[in-house]
Short mmCIF file of C-alpha atoms in Angstrom, two decimals:
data_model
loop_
_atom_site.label_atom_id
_atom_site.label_comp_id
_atom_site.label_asym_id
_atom_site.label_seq_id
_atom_site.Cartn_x
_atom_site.Cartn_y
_atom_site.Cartn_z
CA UNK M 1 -24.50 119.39 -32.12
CA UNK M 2 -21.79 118.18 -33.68
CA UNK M 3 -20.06 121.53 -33.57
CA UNK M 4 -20.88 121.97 -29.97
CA UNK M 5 -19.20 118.52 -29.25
CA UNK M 6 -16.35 118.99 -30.94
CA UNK M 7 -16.25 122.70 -29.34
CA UNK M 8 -17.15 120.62 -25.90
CA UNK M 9 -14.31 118.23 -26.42
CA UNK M 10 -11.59 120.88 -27.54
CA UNK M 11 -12.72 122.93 -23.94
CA UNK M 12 -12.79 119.19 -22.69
CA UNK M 13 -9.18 118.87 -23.84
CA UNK M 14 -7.84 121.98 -23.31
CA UNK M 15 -8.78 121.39 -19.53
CA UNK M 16 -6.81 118.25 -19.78
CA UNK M 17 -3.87 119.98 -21.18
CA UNK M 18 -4.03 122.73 -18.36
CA UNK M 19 -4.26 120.00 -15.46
CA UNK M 20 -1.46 118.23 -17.30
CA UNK M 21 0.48 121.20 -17.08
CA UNK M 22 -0.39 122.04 -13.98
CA UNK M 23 0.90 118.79 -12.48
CA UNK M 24 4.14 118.73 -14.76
CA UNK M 25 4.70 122.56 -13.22
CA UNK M 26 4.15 121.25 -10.01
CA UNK M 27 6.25 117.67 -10.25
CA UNK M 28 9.02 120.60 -11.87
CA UNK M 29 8.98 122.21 -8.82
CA UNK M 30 9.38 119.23 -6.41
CA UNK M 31 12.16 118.20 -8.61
CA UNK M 32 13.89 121.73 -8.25
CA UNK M 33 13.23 122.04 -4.35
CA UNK M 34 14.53 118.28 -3.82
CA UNK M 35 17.44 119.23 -6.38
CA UNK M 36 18.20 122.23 -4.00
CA UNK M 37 18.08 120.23 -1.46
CA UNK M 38 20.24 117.65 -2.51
CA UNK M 39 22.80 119.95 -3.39
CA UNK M 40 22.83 122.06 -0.34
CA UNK M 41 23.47 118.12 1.84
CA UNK M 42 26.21 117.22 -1.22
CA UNK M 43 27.37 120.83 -0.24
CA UNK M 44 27.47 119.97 3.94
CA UNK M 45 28.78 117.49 3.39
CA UNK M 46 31.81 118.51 0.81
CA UNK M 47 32.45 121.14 3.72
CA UNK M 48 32.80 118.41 6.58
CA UNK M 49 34.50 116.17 4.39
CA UNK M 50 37.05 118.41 3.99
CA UNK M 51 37.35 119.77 7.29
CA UNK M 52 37.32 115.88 8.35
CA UNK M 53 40.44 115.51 6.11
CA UNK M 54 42.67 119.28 7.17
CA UNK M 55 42.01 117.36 10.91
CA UNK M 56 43.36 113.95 9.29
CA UNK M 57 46.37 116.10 7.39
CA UNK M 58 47.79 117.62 10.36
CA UNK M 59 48.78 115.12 13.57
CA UNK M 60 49.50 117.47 16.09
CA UNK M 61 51.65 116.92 19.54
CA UNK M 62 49.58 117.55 22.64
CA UNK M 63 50.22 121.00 24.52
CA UNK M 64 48.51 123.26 27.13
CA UNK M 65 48.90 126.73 25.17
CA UNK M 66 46.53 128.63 23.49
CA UNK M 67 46.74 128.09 19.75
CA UNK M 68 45.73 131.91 19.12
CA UNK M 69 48.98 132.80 20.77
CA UNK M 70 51.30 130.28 18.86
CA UNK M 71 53.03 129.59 15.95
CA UNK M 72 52.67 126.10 15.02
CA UNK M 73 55.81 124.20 13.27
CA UNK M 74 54.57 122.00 10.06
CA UNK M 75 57.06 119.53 9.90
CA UNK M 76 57.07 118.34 6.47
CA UNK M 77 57.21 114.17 7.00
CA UNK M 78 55.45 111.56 8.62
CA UNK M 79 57.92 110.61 10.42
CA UNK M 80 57.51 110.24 14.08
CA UNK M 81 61.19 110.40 14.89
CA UNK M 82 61.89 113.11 13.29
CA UNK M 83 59.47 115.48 15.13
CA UNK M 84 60.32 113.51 18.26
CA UNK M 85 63.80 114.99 17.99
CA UNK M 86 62.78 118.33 16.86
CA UNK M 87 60.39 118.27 20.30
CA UNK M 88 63.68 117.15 22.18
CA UNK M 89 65.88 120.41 20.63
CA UNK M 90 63.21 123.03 21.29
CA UNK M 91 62.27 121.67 25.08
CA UNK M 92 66.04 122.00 25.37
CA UNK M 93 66.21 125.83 24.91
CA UNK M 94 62.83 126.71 26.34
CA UNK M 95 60.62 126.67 23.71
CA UNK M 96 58.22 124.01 24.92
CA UNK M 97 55.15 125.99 24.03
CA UNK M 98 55.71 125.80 20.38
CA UNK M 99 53.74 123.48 19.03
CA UNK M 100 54.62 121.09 16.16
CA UNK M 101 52.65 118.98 12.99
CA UNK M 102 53.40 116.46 10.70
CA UNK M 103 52.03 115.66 7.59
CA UNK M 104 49.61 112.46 7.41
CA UNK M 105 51.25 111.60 3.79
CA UNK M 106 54.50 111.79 2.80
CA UNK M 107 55.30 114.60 -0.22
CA UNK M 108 56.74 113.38 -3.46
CA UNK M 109 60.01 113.12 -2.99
CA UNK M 110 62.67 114.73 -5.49
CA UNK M 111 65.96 113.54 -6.81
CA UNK M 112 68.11 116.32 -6.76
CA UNK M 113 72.05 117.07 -6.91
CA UNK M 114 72.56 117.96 -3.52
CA UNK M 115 70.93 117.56 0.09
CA UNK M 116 70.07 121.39 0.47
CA UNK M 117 68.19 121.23 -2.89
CA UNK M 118 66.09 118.44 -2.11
CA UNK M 119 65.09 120.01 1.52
CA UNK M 120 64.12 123.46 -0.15
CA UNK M 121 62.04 121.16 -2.88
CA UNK M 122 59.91 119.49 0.59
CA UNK M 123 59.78 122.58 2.11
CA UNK M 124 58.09 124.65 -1.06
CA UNK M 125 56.17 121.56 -1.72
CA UNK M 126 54.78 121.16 1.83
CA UNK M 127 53.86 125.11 2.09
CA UNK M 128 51.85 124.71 -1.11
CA UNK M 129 50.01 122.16 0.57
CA UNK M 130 49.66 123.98 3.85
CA UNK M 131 48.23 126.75 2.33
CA UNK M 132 45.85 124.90 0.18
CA UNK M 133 44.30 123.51 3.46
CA UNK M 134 44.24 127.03 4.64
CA UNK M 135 45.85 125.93 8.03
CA UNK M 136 43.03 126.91 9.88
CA UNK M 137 44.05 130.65 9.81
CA UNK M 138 46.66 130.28 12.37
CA UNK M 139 50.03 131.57 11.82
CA UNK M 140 52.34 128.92 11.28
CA UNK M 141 55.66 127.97 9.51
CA UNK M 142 56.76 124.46 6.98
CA UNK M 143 60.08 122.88 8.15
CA UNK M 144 61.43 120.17 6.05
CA UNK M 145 64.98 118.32 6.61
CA UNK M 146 67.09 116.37 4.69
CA UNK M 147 70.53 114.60 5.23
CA UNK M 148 72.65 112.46 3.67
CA UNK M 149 76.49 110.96 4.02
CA UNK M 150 79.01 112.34 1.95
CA UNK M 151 82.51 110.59 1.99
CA UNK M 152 85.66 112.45 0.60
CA UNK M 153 87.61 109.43 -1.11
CA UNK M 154 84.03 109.47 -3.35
CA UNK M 155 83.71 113.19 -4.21
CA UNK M 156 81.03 113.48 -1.74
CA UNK M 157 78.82 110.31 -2.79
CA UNK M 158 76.25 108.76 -1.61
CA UNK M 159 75.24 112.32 -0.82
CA UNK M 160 71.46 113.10 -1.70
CA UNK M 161 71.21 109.49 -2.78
CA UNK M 162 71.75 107.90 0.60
CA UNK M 163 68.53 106.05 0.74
CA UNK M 164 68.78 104.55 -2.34
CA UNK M 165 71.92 103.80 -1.92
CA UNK M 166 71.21 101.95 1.97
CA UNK M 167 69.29 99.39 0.30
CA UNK M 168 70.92 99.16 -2.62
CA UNK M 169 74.97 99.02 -1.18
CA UNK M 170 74.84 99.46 1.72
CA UNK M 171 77.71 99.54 5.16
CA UNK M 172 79.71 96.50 3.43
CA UNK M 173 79.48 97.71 -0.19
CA UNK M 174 80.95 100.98 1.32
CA UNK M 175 83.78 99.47 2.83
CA UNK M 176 84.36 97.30 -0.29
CA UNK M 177 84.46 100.75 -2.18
CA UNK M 178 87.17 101.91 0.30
CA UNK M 179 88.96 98.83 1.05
CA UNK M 180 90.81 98.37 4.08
CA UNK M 181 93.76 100.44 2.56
CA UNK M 182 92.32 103.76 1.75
CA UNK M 183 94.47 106.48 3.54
CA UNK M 184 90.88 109.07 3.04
CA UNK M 185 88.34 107.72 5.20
CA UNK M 186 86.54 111.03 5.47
CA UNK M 187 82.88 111.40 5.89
CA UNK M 188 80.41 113.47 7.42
CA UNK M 189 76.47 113.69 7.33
CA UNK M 190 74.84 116.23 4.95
CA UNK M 191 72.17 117.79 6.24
CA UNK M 192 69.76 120.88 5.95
CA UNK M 193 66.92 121.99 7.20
CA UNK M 194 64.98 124.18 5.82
CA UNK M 195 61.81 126.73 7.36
CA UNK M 196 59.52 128.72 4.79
CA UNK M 197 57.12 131.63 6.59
CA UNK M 198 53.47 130.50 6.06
CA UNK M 199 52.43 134.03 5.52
CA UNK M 200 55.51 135.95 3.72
CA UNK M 201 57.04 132.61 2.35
CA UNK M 202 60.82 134.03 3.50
CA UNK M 203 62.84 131.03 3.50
CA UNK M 204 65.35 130.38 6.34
CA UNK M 205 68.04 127.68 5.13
CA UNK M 206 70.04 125.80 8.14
CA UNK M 207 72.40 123.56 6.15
CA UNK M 208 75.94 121.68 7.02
CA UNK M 209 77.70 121.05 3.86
CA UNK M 210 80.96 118.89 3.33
CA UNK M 211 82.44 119.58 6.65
CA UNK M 212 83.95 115.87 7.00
CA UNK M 213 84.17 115.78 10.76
CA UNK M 214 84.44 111.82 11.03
CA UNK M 215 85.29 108.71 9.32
CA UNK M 216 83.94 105.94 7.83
CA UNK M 217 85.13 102.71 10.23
CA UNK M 218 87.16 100.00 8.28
CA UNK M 219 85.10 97.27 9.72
CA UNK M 220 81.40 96.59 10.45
CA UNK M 221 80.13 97.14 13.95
CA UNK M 222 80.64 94.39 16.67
CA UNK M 223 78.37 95.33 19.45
CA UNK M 224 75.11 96.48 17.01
CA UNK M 225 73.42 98.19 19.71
CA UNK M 226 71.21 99.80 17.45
CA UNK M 227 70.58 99.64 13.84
CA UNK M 228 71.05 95.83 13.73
CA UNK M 229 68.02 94.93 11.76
CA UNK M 230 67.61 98.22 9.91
CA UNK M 231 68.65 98.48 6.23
CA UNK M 232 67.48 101.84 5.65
CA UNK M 233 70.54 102.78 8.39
CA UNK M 234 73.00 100.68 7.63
CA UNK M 235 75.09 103.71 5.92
CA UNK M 236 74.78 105.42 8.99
CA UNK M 237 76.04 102.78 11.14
CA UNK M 238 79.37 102.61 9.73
CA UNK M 239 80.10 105.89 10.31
CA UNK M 240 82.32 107.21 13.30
CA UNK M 241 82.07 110.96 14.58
CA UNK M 242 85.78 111.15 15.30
CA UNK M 243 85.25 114.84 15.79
CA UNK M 244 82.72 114.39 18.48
CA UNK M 245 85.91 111.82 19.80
CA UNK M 246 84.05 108.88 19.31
CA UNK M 247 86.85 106.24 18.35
CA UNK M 248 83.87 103.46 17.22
CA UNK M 249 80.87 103.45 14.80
CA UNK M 250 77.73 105.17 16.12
CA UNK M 251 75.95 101.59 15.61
CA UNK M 252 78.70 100.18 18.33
CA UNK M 253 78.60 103.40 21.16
CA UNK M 254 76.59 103.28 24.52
CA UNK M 255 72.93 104.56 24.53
CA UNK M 256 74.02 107.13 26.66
CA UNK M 257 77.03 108.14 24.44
CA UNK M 258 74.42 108.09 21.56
CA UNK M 259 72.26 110.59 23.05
CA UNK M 260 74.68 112.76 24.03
CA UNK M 261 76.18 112.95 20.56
CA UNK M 262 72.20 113.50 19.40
CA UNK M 263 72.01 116.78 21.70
CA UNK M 264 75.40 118.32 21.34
CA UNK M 265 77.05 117.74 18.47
CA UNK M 266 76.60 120.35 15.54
CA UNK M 267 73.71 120.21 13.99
CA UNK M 268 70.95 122.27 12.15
CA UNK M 269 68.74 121.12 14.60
CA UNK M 270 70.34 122.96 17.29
CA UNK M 271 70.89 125.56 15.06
CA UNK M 272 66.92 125.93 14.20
CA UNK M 273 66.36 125.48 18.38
CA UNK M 274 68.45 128.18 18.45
CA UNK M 275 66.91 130.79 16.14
CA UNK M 276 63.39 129.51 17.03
CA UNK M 277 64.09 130.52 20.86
CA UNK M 278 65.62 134.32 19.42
CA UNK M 279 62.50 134.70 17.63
CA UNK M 280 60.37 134.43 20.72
CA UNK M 281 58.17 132.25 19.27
#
């Protein structure tokens, strides 16, 4: 008997073990499935999270074309004026169907030697970043611009370091650099603009270098009609386009006179209109 029982209880645990097995296989298995689960929602959701943040990433303007049928312009900046007045120089030559999209966050920003290498530094940057987002398969391009005033007397300083130097100096520490008595007042606005093809990656360069076509103005503005309150301009307002014939500082000229210089004078924006209307796009 006592064989049998301990033969009884070994069968007696054995069943044990099985159930206990059983119900370990089976808890396993509820485990996996919600594991599989929970991984297929973390994966739904990692897929509308980042489609939520491509539609965050690109602002675009408003337009009545079909996006199959148009290249879109990724303007590498945030900021709104900029791509206001890149809208203004394409609805000037007819190109009012091309649409345009600015970044939601600003790119690093490089220090660099000259204007045109800091635009072609946004501009590679930007496509990187573009492509990464995989721009929702439509055929686009990445436009970045960058400007900055260069005056003669200084060897073509503040250049590329403009913005630094706005807060920093400033319209009166440039005229104390000059002094009333400096015979070389020459300036002129750096600028380039560069566009990179989203597919090929050709780069298309748009740049004004050096071409001193005004002045720096031996006094501060008078009138401030614009710029009165705004350090980050306050290079730009002492500067006179006296090729443009302009005889005061842009801060100082009509609204009207101001817009007028905006549209005509030379400028890679009109330039990049220009080739954007010969491409057809």
């Amino acid at each position: 008997m006592t064989t049998r029982h301990s033969s009884t209880r070994s069968m007696s645990h054995h069943r044990t073990h099985a159930v206990s097995c059983s119900h370990r296989l089976v808890a396993s298995s509820i485990l996996s499935t919600r594991h599989d689960t929970m991984r297929r929602r973390r994966r739904q959701h990692q897929h509308r999270h980042q489609k939520a943040n491509l539609q965050k990433t690109f602002a675009t303007t408003p337009t009545t074309h079909d996006d199959a049928e148009r290249r879109t312009i990724v303007f590498a900046t945030t900021n709104a004026g900029k791509a206001a007045r890149l809208r203004e120089h394409l609805d000037a030559v007819g190109c009012v169907g091309v649409e345009i999209a600015t970044l939601s966050e600003e790119s690093v920003e490089t220090q660099r030697d000259t204007v045109r290498a800091v635009a072609l530094d946004k501009a590679r940057a930007a496509t990187a970043t573009v492509r990464r987002e995989r721009f929702s398969g439509r055929d686009f391009c990445v436009v970045a611009h960058d400007c900055g005033l260069v005056v003669r007397a200084l060897n073509g300083f503040p250049g590329p370091y403009t913005k630094d130097f706005n807060f920093k100096v400033g319209g009166v520490g440039l005229l104390r650099l000059l002094t009333d008595e400096a015979e070389d007042r020459a300036a002129s606005w750096d600028e380039t603009l560069v566009c990179v093809d989203g597919t090929t990656g050709e780069e298309v360069v748009f740049s004004r270098e050096f071409v001193y076509d005004g002045e720096v103005a031996k006094e501060m503005p008078k009138k401030w009609t614009r710029w009165g309150d705004a350090p980050e301009r306050s290079v730009g307002s002492v500067f006179v386009p006296t090729a443009f014939g302009f005889r005061e500082p842009l801060a100082d000229v009509s609204e009207e006179d101001y817009q007028r210089f905006r549209r005509e004078s030379p400028s890679v924006w009109n330039e990049f209109a220009d080739f954007v209307a010969s491409e057809g796009w």
